[in-house]
Coordinates of C-alpha atoms in Angstrom, one line a residue:
Chain A
X1 CA -29.7 -35.1 -27.4
X2 CA -27.7 -32.3 -25.9
X3 CA -28.5 -28.6 -26.2
X4 CA -28.2 -26.7 -29.5
X5 CA -25.8 -24.4 -27.7
X6 CA -22.1 -25.1 -27.7
X7 CA -19.5 -24.5 -25.0
X8 CA -17.4 -21.3 -25.2
X9 CA -14.2 -22.4 -23.7
X10 CA -11.2 -20.4 -22.6
X11 CA -7.8 -21.4 -24.0
X12 CA -6.8 -22.9 -20.7
X13 CA -10.0 -25.0 -20.6
X14 CA -9.3 -26.1 -24.2
X15 CA -5.8 -27.2 -23.2
X16 CA -7.0 -29.1 -20.1
X17 CA -9.7 -30.8 -22.2
X18 CA -7.1 -31.9 -24.8
X19 CA -4.8 -33.3 -22.1
X20 CA -7.7 -35.2 -20.7
X21 CA -8.7 -36.6 -24.1
X22 CA -5.1 -37.9 -24.5
X23 CA -5.2 -39.5 -21.1
X24 CA -8.4 -41.4 -21.8
X25 CA -7.7 -42.4 -25.4
X26 CA -8.8 -46.0 -26.2
X27 CA -9.8 -46.8 -22.7
X28 CA -13.3 -48.1 -23.6
X29 CA -16.7 -47.9 -22.2
X30 CA -15.9 -48.6 -18.6
X31 CA -14.0 -45.3 -18.4
X32 CA -17.0 -43.4 -19.6
X33 CA -18.4 -42.2 -16.2
X34 CA -15.0 -41.2 -14.8
X35 CA -14.2 -39.4 -18.0
X36 CA -17.5 -37.5 -18.1
X37 CA -16.9 -36.4 -14.4
X38 CA -13.5 -35.1 -15.4
X39 CA -14.8 -33.4 -18.5
X40 CA -17.5 -31.6 -16.6
X41 CA -15.1 -30.5 -13.9
X42 CA -13.5 -28.5 -16.7
X43 CA -16.4 -27.4 -18.8
X44 CA -19.4 -27.4 -16.4
X45 CA -21.7 -29.2 -18.9
X46 CA -21.3 -31.4 -22.0
X47 CA -22.3 -30.1 -25.4
X48 CA -22.8 -32.1 -28.6
X49 CA -19.2 -31.8 -30.0
X50 CA -17.7 -32.7 -26.7
X51 CA -20.0 -35.7 -26.3
X52 CA -18.8 -36.8 -29.8
X53 CA -15.2 -36.3 -28.9
X54 CA -15.6 -38.4 -25.7
X55 CA -17.1 -41.2 -27.8
X56 CA -14.2 -41.1 -30.3
X57 CA -11.6 -40.8 -27.6
X58 CA -12.8 -43.9 -25.7
X59 CA -13.6 -45.7 -29.0
X60 CA -17.3 -46.3 -28.3
X61 CA -20.5 -45.5 -30.2
X62 CA -21.8 -41.9 -29.7
X63 CA -25.1 -43.3 -28.6
X64 CA -23.5 -44.8 -25.5
X65 CA -22.3 -41.4 -24.4
X66 CA -25.8 -39.9 -24.9
X67 CA -27.4 -42.8 -23.0
X68 CA -25.2 -42.1 -20.0
X69 CA -25.4 -38.3 -20.2
X70 CA -29.2 -38.4 -20.2
X71 CA -29.6 -41.0 -17.5
X72 CA -27.5 -39.6 -14.6
X73 CA -28.7 -36.4 -13.0
X74 CA -25.2 -35.1 -12.2
X75 CA -24.3 -34.8 -15.9
X76 CA -25.6 -31.8 -17.7
X77 CA -26.4 -31.5 -21.4
X78 CA -27.6 -27.9 -21.0
X79 CA -25.7 -24.9 -19.8
X80 CA -25.6 -24.5 -16.0
X81 CA -24.4 -21.7 -13.7
X82 CA -20.8 -21.3 -12.7
X83 CA -21.7 -22.7 -9.3
X84 CA -24.4 -25.3 -8.7
X85 CA -26.3 -25.2 -5.4
X86 CA -28.1 -28.5 -4.6
X87 CA -30.6 -28.1 -1.8
X88 CA -31.7 -31.4 -0.2
X89 CA -35.5 -31.6 -0.6
X90 CA -36.1 -34.9 1.1
X91 CA -37.9 -35.9 4.3
X92 CA -35.5 -34.9 7.0
X93 CA -34.7 -31.6 5.4
X94 CA -38.4 -30.8 4.8
X95 CA -39.0 -31.6 8.5
X96 CA -36.2 -29.1 9.4
X97 CA -37.9 -26.4 7.4
X98 CA -36.0 -26.3 4.1
X99 CA -38.9 -24.6 2.5
X100 CA -37.8 -21.2 3.8
X101 CA -34.3 -21.9 2.7
X102 CA -35.3 -22.7 -0.8
X103 CA -37.7 -19.7 -0.9
X104 CA -34.8 -17.4 0.1
X105 CA -32.4 -18.9 -2.4
X106 CA -34.9 -18.7 -5.2
X107 CA -35.7 -15.0 -4.4
X108 CA -32.0 -14.0 -4.3
X109 CA -31.3 -15.8 -7.6
X110 CA -34.6 -14.9 -9.3
X111 CA -35.6 -18.5 -10.1
X112 CA -38.7 -20.6 -9.4
X113 CA -38.7 -22.1 -5.9
X114 CA -40.7 -25.1 -7.2
X115 CA -38.3 -26.1 -9.9
X116 CA -35.0 -24.3 -9.3
X117 CA -33.1 -22.9 -12.3
X118 CA -30.2 -20.7 -13.4
X119 CA -29.8 -17.1 -12.4
X120 CA -30.0 -14.5 -15.1
X121 CA -26.3 -13.7 -14.7
X122 CA -25.4 -17.4 -15.0
X123 CA -23.5 -17.4 -11.8
X124 CA -25.7 -19.9 -10.0
X125 CA -27.9 -22.9 -10.7
X126 CA -30.3 -23.9 -8.0
X127 CA -31.4 -27.5 -7.8
X128 CA -33.8 -29.3 -5.5
X129 CA -32.3 -32.7 -4.9
X130 CA -33.5 -36.0 -3.5
X131 CA -31.9 -37.0 -0.1
X132 CA -28.2 -35.9 -0.1
X133 CA -27.4 -38.2 2.8
X134 CA -26.7 -35.5 5.4
X135 CA -29.9 -35.8 7.4
X136 CA -28.2 -35.1 10.7
X137 CA -27.3 -31.7 9.3
X138 CA -30.7 -30.7 7.9
X139 CA -31.6 -28.4 6.3
X140 CA -28.6 -29.2 4.1
X141 CA -27.2 -28.0 0.8
X142 CA -24.1 -28.5 -1.3
X143 CA -22.4 -25.6 -3.0
X144 CA -20.7 -27.4 -5.8
X145 CA -18.8 -30.0 -3.8
X146 CA -18.9 -28.3 -0.5
X147 CA -21.3 -29.7 2.1
X148 CA -23.1 -27.1 4.2
X149 CA -25.7 -27.6 7.0
X150 CA -27.7 -26.8 8.8
X151 CA -28.2 -23.6 6.8
X152 CA -30.5 -20.9 8.0
X153 CA -32.3 -18.7 5.4
X154 CA -30.5 -15.7 6.9
X155 CA -27.2 -17.1 5.9
X156 CA -28.1 -17.1 2.2
X157 CA -26.9 -13.6 1.2
X158 CA -23.5 -14.3 2.8
X159 CA -23.4 -17.7 1.2
X160 CA -24.0 -16.2 -2.3
X161 CA -22.0 -13.1 -1.7
X162 CA -18.9 -15.1 -0.5
X163 CA -18.7 -17.0 -3.7
X164 CA -16.4 -15.7 -6.4
Chain B
X1 CA -26.0 -49.0 28.1
X2 CA -22.6 -50.5 28.5
X3 CA -22.2 -51.1 24.8
X4 CA -18.8 -50.0 23.5
X5 CA -18.8 -49.0 19.9
X6 CA -16.7 -51.0 17.5
X7 CA -17.5 -50.0 14.0
X8 CA -17.3 -46.3 14.9
X9 CA -14.5 -46.6 17.5
X10 CA -12.1 -44.6 15.4
X11 CA -14.5 -42.0 14.3
X12 CA -13.5 -38.6 15.7
X13 CA -10.4 -40.3 17.2
X14 CA -8.1 -40.8 14.2
X15 CA -7.1 -38.3 11.5
X16 CA -8.9 -39.7 8.4
X17 CA -6.0 -38.6 6.2
X18 CA -3.3 -40.4 8.2
X19 CA -2.4 -44.0 7.5
X20 CA -0.1 -44.2 10.6
X21 CA -2.9 -43.0 12.8
X22 CA -5.1 -45.8 11.4
X23 CA -2.4 -48.3 12.0
X24 CA -1.8 -47.0 15.6
X25 CA -5.6 -47.6 16.3
X26 CA -5.7 -51.2 15.2
X27 CA -5.7 -50.7 11.5
X28 CA -4.6 -53.5 9.2
X29 CA -4.5 -56.0 12.1
X30 CA -7.6 -57.7 10.7
X31 CA -5.9 -58.1 7.3
X32 CA -2.8 -59.5 9.0
X33 CA -4.9 -61.9 10.9
X34 CA -6.7 -63.0 7.7
X35 CA -3.4 -63.7 6.1
X36 CA -2.5 -65.9 9.1
X37 CA -5.8 -67.7 8.8
X38 CA -5.6 -68.2 5.1
X39 CA -8.5 -67.5 2.7
X40 CA -10.6 -70.5 3.5
X41 CA -10.7 -70.0 7.2
X42 CA -11.2 -66.3 6.8
X43 CA -14.4 -67.0 4.8
X44 CA -15.4 -69.5 7.5
X45 CA -15.3 -66.7 10.1
X46 CA -17.7 -64.6 8.1
X47 CA -20.0 -67.6 7.7
X48 CA -19.9 -68.4 11.4
X49 CA -20.6 -64.8 12.3
X50 CA -23.9 -65.0 10.5
X51 CA -23.4 -61.5 9.3
X52 CA -26.5 -60.3 7.4
X53 CA -26.0 -57.6 4.8
X54 CA -26.3 -54.1 6.1
X55 CA -27.3 -52.4 2.8
X56 CA -30.9 -53.3 3.2
X57 CA -31.5 -56.8 1.9
X58 CA -30.1 -58.6 4.9
X59 CA -28.7 -61.4 2.8
X60 CA -26.2 -63.7 4.6
X61 CA -22.8 -62.3 3.7
X62 CA -21.0 -65.7 4.3
X63 CA -22.9 -67.3 1.4
X64 CA -21.6 -64.7 -1.0
X65 CA -18.1 -64.9 0.3
X66 CA -18.1 -68.7 0.0
X67 CA -19.5 -68.7 -3.5
X68 CA -17.0 -66.2 -4.8
X69 CA -14.2 -68.0 -2.9
X70 CA -15.2 -71.2 -4.7
X71 CA -15.5 -69.6 -8.1
X72 CA -12.8 -70.1 -10.7
X73 CA -10.9 -67.6 -12.8
X74 CA -10.8 -63.8 -12.6
X75 CA -13.2 -62.3 -10.1
X76 CA -14.0 -59.0 -8.4
X77 CA -14.9 -57.5 -5.1
X78 CA -17.1 -54.4 -5.1
X79 CA -18.0 -52.2 -2.2
X80 CA -21.4 -50.7 -2.6
X81 CA -20.9 -47.2 -1.3
X82 CA -23.8 -45.7 -3.4
X83 CA -25.7 -44.9 -0.3
X84 CA -28.8 -43.1 -1.4
X85 CA -31.7 -44.4 0.6
X86 CA -33.4 -41.3 2.0
X87 CA -32.6 -40.9 5.7
X88 CA -29.4 -43.0 5.4
X89 CA -25.9 -41.5 6.1
X90 CA -24.0 -44.1 8.0
X91 CA -21.7 -45.2 5.2
X92 CA -20.8 -41.6 4.3
X93 CA -19.6 -41.0 7.9
X94 CA -17.6 -44.3 7.9
X95 CA -15.9 -43.3 4.6
X96 CA -15.3 -39.7 5.6
X97 CA -14.0 -40.3 9.1
X98 CA -12.4 -43.7 8.8
X99 CA -11.7 -44.3 5.1
X100 CA -8.9 -46.8 5.7
X101 CA -11.3 -49.2 7.4
X102 CA -13.3 -49.7 4.2
X103 CA -10.1 -50.1 2.1
X104 CA -8.7 -52.7 4.5
X105 CA -12.0 -54.6 4.4
X106 CA -12.1 -54.6 0.6
X107 CA -8.4 -55.8 0.5
X108 CA -9.3 -58.5 3.1
X109 CA -12.4 -59.6 1.0
X110 CA -10.2 -59.8 -2.1
X111 CA -7.7 -62.0 -0.3
X112 CA -10.4 -64.3 1.2
X113 CA -12.2 -64.7 -2.1
X114 CA -9.2 -64.8 -4.4
X115 CA -10.2 -61.7 -6.3
X116 CA -7.5 -59.7 -7.9
X117 CA -9.3 -56.5 -8.3
X118 CA -11.8 -54.4 -6.3
X119 CA -13.9 -51.4 -6.9
X120 CA -15.5 -49.0 -4.4
X121 CA -18.5 -47.3 -6.1
X122 CA -19.1 -44.1 -4.1
X123 CA -22.2 -42.1 -4.5
X124 CA -21.7 -39.1 -6.8
X125 CA -23.1 -36.7 -4.1
X126 CA -20.4 -37.7 -1.6
X127 CA -17.4 -35.8 -2.9
X128 CA -15.7 -35.6 0.5
X129 CA -15.9 -39.4 1.0
X130 CA -14.5 -39.9 -2.5
X131 CA -11.6 -37.5 -1.9
X132 CA -10.7 -39.1 1.4
X133 CA -10.8 -42.6 -0.1
X134 CA -8.8 -41.5 -3.1
X135 CA -6.0 -40.1 -0.9
X136 CA -6.2 -43.2 1.3
X137 CA -5.9 -45.6 -1.7
X138 CA -2.8 -43.8 -2.8
X139 CA -1.2 -44.1 0.7
X140 CA -2.1 -47.8 0.7
X141 CA -0.3 -48.4 -2.6
X142 CA 2.8 -46.5 -1.2
X143 CA 2.7 -48.6 2.0
X144 CA 2.3 -51.9 0.1
X145 CA -1.2 -52.8 1.3
X146 CA -2.3 -52.6 -2.3
X147 CA -0.4 -54.1 -5.2
X148 CA 1.8 -57.2 -5.3
X149 CA 2.4 -59.7 -2.5
X150 CA 0.2 -58.0 0.2
X151 CA 1.6 -58.6 3.7
X152 CA 3.7 -61.4 2.3
X153 CA 0.7 -63.4 1.3
X154 CA 1.6 -63.7 -2.3
X155 CA -1.7 -62.2 -3.2
X156 CA -1.9 -59.3 -5.6
X157 CA -4.8 -56.9 -5.4
X158 CA -5.7 -53.6 -7.0
X159 CA -8.4 -51.2 -6.0
X160 CA -10.2 -48.6 -8.1
X161 CA -12.6 -45.9 -7.0
X162 CA -15.6 -45.0 -9.0
X163 CA -18.0 -42.2 -8.6
X164 CA -21.7 -42.5 -9.2
X165 CA -23.5 -39.7 -11.0
X166 CA -26.8 -39.2 -9.3
X167 CA -29.0 -42.2 -9.7
X168 CA -30.7 -44.0 -6.7
X169 CA -31.1 -47.1 -8.8
X170 CA -27.3 -47.6 -8.9
X171 CA -27.5 -48.8 -5.3
X172 CA -29.1 -51.9 -6.7
X173 CA -26.2 -54.2 -7.2
X174 CA -26.6 -55.2 -10.8
X175 CA -27.4 -51.6 -11.8
X176 CA -24.2 -50.6 -10.1
X177 CA -22.2 -53.1 -12.2
X178 CA -23.8 -51.6 -15.3
X179 CA -22.7 -48.2 -14.1
X180 CA -19.1 -49.3 -13.6
X181 CA -19.2 -50.8 -17.1
X182 CA -20.1 -47.4 -18.4
X183 CA -23.8 -47.8 -19.1
X184 CA -27.1 -46.6 -17.8
X185 CA -27.9 -48.0 -14.4
X186 CA -30.5 -50.5 -15.4
X187 CA -30.8 -53.5 -13.1
X188 CA -30.3 -56.9 -14.6
X189 CA -32.6 -59.9 -14.4
X190 CA -31.5 -62.3 -11.6
X191 CA -30.4 -65.1 -11.8
X192 CA -27.6 -65.2 -12.6
X193 CA -26.6 -63.7 -9.3
X194 CA -23.5 -61.6 -8.9
X195 CA -21.5 -64.5 -7.3
X196 CA -21.8 -66.3 -10.7
X197 CA -21.9 -63.5 -13.2
X198 CA -21.5 -60.0 -11.8
X199 CA -19.2 -57.2 -12.9
X200 CA -18.0 -57.7 -16.5
X201 CA -19.8 -61.1 -16.3
X202 CA -17.3 -62.5 -13.7
X203 CA -18.1 -63.9 -10.3
X204 CA -18.3 -60.8 -8.0
X205 CA -18.6 -60.3 -4.3
X206 CA -20.6 -57.2 -3.7
X207 CA -21.3 -55.9 -0.1
X208 CA -22.4 -52.7 1.5
X209 CA -19.8 -50.5 3.2
X210 CA -21.0 -51.3 6.7
X211 CA -21.1 -55.0 6.0
X212 CA -17.5 -55.0 4.8
X213 CA -16.4 -52.9 7.7
X214 CA -18.1 -55.3 10.1
X215 CA -15.9 -58.1 8.8
X216 CA -12.8 -56.5 10.4
X217 CA -13.8 -57.1 14.0
X218 CA -15.3 -60.4 13.1
X219 CA -11.9 -61.6 11.9
X220 CA -10.0 -59.9 14.8
X221 CA -12.3 -60.9 17.6
X222 CA -13.9 -64.0 16.2
X223 CA -17.5 -64.9 15.2
X224 CA -18.4 -65.8 18.8
X225 CA -17.9 -62.3 19.9
X226 CA -20.1 -61.1 17.0
X227 CA -22.8 -63.6 17.9
X228 CA -22.7 -62.4 21.5
X229 CA -24.2 -59.0 20.5
X230 CA -27.8 -58.6 19.6
X231 CA -30.4 -61.4 18.8
X232 CA -29.1 -64.8 17.8
X233 CA -30.7 -64.8 14.4
X234 CA -29.6 -61.2 13.6
X235 CA -26.4 -60.6 15.5
X236 CA -23.7 -58.0 15.7
X237 CA -23.3 -54.2 16.1
X238 CA -25.5 -52.0 13.9
X239 CA -25.3 -48.5 12.6
X240 CA -28.6 -46.5 12.8
X241 CA -29.0 -43.2 10.9
X242 CA -31.3 -41.2 13.2
X243 CA -32.9 -38.0 11.9
X244 CA -36.1 -36.0 11.7
X245 CA -37.8 -34.7 14.8
X246 CA -35.4 -35.8 17.5
X247 CA -33.3 -33.4 19.6
X248 CA -30.0 -35.0 18.7
X249 CA -30.0 -36.5 15.2
X250 CA -26.9 -38.4 14.2
X251 CA -25.2 -41.7 13.6
X252 CA -25.8 -44.3 16.4
X253 CA -23.9 -47.5 16.9
X254 CA -25.9 -49.9 19.0
X255 CA -26.3 -53.7 19.4
X256 CA -28.6 -54.9 16.7
X257 CA -32.1 -55.0 18.1
X258 CA -32.1 -51.8 20.1
X259 CA -35.7 -50.7 20.5
X260 CA -37.1 -47.7 18.7
X261 CA -37.9 -46.2 22.0
X262 CA -34.3 -46.5 23.3
X263 CA -33.0 -45.2 20.1
X264 CA -35.1 -42.1 20.3
X265 CA -34.9 -41.5 24.0
X266 CA -31.4 -42.6 25.0
X267 CA -29.6 -41.7 21.8
X268 CA -31.7 -39.1 20.2
X269 CA -32.5 -37.1 23.3
X270 CA -36.2 -37.5 22.8
X271 CA -38.8 -36.3 20.3
X272 CA -38.6 -32.6 19.3
X273 CA -41.3 -30.4 17.8
X274 CA -44.4 -31.1 19.8
X275 CA -42.4 -33.5 21.9
X276 CA -45.0 -36.2 21.2
X277 CA -44.2 -39.2 19.0
X278 CA -46.4 -39.8 16.0
X279 CA -44.4 -42.3 13.9
X280 CA -41.0 -43.3 12.6
X281 CA -40.0 -44.3 9.1
X282 CA -37.6 -47.2 9.4
X283 CA -35.5 -48.2 6.4
X284 CA -35.9 -45.0 4.5
X285 CA -38.3 -44.4 1.6
X286 CA -38.2 -48.1 0.8
X287 CA -39.0 -48.9 4.4
X288 CA -42.1 -48.9 6.6
X289 CA -43.7 -46.6 9.2
X290 CA -44.0 -47.7 12.8
X291 CA -46.5 -46.1 15.1
X292 CA -46.7 -45.3 18.9
X293 CA -47.8 -48.9 19.7
X294 CA -44.6 -50.2 18.1
X295 CA -42.1 -48.1 20.1
X296 CA -40.8 -51.2 21.9
X297 CA -40.1 -53.1 18.7
X298 CA -36.5 -54.4 18.5
X299 CA -34.9 -52.9 15.4
X300 CA -33.3 -56.0 14.0
X301 CA -33.9 -57.8 10.7
X302 CA -36.0 -60.7 12.0
X303 CA -38.2 -58.8 14.6
X304 CA -39.2 -56.3 11.9
X305 CA -39.7 -58.9 9.2
X306 CA -42.0 -60.8 11.5
X307 CA -44.3 -57.8 11.7
X308 CA -44.2 -57.1 7.9
X309 CA -41.7 -54.3 8.3
X310 CA -38.0 -54.1 7.4
X311 CA -34.9 -52.7 8.9
X312 CA -33.5 -51.9 5.5
X313 CA -30.4 -49.7 5.8
X314 CA -31.1 -48.8 9.4
X315 CA -32.4 -45.3 8.6
X316 CA -34.8 -44.0 11.3
X317 CA -36.7 -40.8 10.6
X318 CA -38.9 -39.6 13.5
X319 CA -42.1 -37.6 13.2
X320 CA -43.8 -35.8 16.0
X321 CA -47.5 -35.2 16.2
X322 CA -47.3 -31.8 14.5
X323 CA -46.1 -33.3 11.2
X324 CA -48.7 -33.6 8.4
X325 CA -48.0 -37.1 7.2
X326 CA -49.7 -36.7 3.8
X327 CA -47.0 -34.2 3.0
X328 CA -44.4 -36.8 3.9
X329 CA -46.1 -39.4 1.7
X330 CA -46.1 -37.0 -1.1
X331 CA -42.3 -36.6 -0.9
X332 CA -41.9 -40.4 -0.8
X333 CA -44.2 -40.8 -3.8
X334 CA -42.4 -38.1 -5.7
X335 CA -39.1 -39.6 -4.9
X336 CA -39.9 -43.0 -6.4
X337 CA -41.5 -41.5 -9.5
X338 CA -38.3 -39.5 -10.0
X339 CA -35.9 -42.4 -9.3
X340 CA -37.6 -45.3 -11.1
X341 CA -35.1 -46.1 -13.9
X342 CA -37.8 -46.9 -16.4
X343 CA -36.5 -50.3 -17.4
X344 CA -39.6 -52.3 -16.3
X345 CA -43.1 -51.0 -16.7
X346 CA -44.7 -52.1 -13.4
X347 CA -42.3 -49.7 -11.6
X348 CA -42.1 -47.0 -14.2
X349 CA -45.9 -46.6 -14.5
X350 CA -46.7 -47.7 -10.9
X351 CA -44.5 -45.1 -9.3
X352 CA -46.1 -42.4 -11.4
X353 CA -49.6 -43.5 -10.8
X354 CA -48.8 -43.8 -7.1
X355 CA -47.5 -40.2 -7.1
X356 CA -50.6 -38.9 -9.0
X357 CA -53.0 -40.5 -6.5
X358 CA -51.1 -39.2 -3.5
X359 CA -50.9 -35.7 -5.0
X360 CA -54.6 -35.6 -5.6
X361 CA -55.3 -36.8 -2.1
X362 CA -53.1 -34.0 -0.8
X363 CA -55.0 -31.5 -2.9
X364 CA -58.2 -32.7 -1.3
X365 CA -59.4 -34.3 -4.5
X366 CA -59.1 -37.9 -3.5
X367 CA -61.6 -40.2 -5.0
X368 CA -63.5 -43.1 -3.5
X369 CA -61.4 -46.3 -4.1
X370 CA -58.1 -44.5 -4.2
X371 CA -56.7 -46.4 -1.3
X372 CA -57.7 -49.7 -3.0
X373 CA -56.1 -48.5 -6.1
X374 CA -52.9 -47.7 -4.2
X375 CA -52.9 -51.2 -2.8
X376 CA -53.4 -52.7 -6.3
X377 CA -50.6 -50.7 -7.7
X378 CA -48.4 -51.7 -4.8
X379 CA -49.2 -55.3 -5.2
X380 CA -48.4 -55.2 -8.9
X381 CA -45.1 -53.4 -8.3
X382 CA -44.1 -55.9 -5.6
X383 CA -44.9 -58.9 -7.8
X384 CA -43.8 -57.8 -11.2
X385 CA -40.9 -55.3 -10.8
X386 CA -37.5 -56.7 -11.7
X387 CA -35.6 -55.1 -8.8
X388 CA -35.9 -53.9 -5.2
X389 CA -36.8 -50.3 -6.2
X390 CA -40.2 -51.2 -7.6
X391 CA -40.7 -54.0 -5.1
X392 CA -40.5 -51.6 -2.2
X393 CA -41.8 -48.4 -3.7
X394 CA -45.2 -48.7 -2.1
X395 CA -44.2 -50.2 1.2
X396 CA -43.9 -46.9 3.2
X397 CA -47.0 -45.4 1.8
X398 CA -49.2 -48.5 2.3
X399 CA -47.8 -48.9 5.9
X400 CA -48.8 -45.3 6.7
X401 CA -52.4 -46.0 5.6
X402 CA -52.3 -49.2 7.6
X403 CA -51.3 -47.3 10.7
X404 CA -53.9 -44.6 9.9
X405 CA -51.3 -41.9 10.1
X406 CA -53.1 -39.8 7.5

């Protein structure tokens, strides 16, 4: 089940979502993942009413939407920060000293370095991620969809400060 | 080393956004050649090349191509671009730097097997690869490489891109089908195999990105050329993802069967950190460790299989003597406990128990018999899990104890 909280969308987000819903109408279950990716690109995460609207738009049972939302880690059923930082926490990045990088990010954002989390101002969510497939650039992170690496802990303030 | 790269020849040379650049560097010549040969003889080339699947399982690609070619009715071609084996980044680089090559290979596979539709399922965490492919697909439609009557062959073929959403299990071929169908990525029981009942229940050719891209030079230069590279039972060029404690980590193209030593010394610039080699993890988290006595092992499917190891995806992560290997094992154990899809119990429970035991060993609270327990759990997962995830979830960890790395 998704969060009790609901999305608070701006009018332009509402409009974009409505346009998206029209485009996906009646396209069936195979369009579910592509649609959820597009929904999330607008909304950041998926709340209960939106999950229901996705089901009705595609013409599939609501449970199918929940099954998928709760299975794939890139879909969110809880609020996330405006920007998501995924730090690779797998073998090559651990060997390259990603611990310091995570520590520094967690300090700046005021979240737990063991688990990650969302900053109090909701600007950032920090996630520790299994191998992101950029081992030649360790330690590596992705700021939303932007790949970055190798990243030194000293670069963290600039990295966070440079984000609108 | 006089080896001239083939699979990566265009990387860093062509503009990945530019179709004309791709065409000017040999692009779409393999497809044109395939259309000259006709579907049946194109499939025969793949068979004669003895191409073994580059995704990890090393299954002979020609068998799949022939089976789907022979199948009746609507069928599909799927490129498995859900690269997520830890330590593996070869397919990402191919897609980011030479996206048209994969697209050409999928079109060629569609023509050879008679499939009218293809999918490329790109890992969710590879947005750049996805964007480059998306743009390239649009160009290919404009240029007539996709759509009706491709290169005057009379064959119609359509290609759709799909993005994964963060699930290691979707690299398993039947879980990937489920994901395209809009479901959780739970693996299916096999048989039936994908060549009989795959995507949407139809005969489906599914190959890894590198396997597909390898078909282009096979068709252009012929299977004899392919067989002249590397060992006879495991031929061809191979991509190795080299990372960890080496001076120059990166993508390496070498003849199949390059030794671990050569890979580290000649391509990786030697061991970094303490400078002294402790071990290498070959094949990613689902792979096996090799120790100092195994540096001269040829990294090909058969040589490694003979010693109970596996080449897998060709990932090679190097560890120098300063690395605490128990910490590495803890990461691997945590990885599988996180990524087990939960469909079958041997894997769901086994990966969690395995993680618990490793964690208590790391905390200095190991118990007598823990190693035997790990072996039992590993055996159960190998024998009773329904897919490769559980079947290989203990292999790296048990191999580390075998080599006494801990």
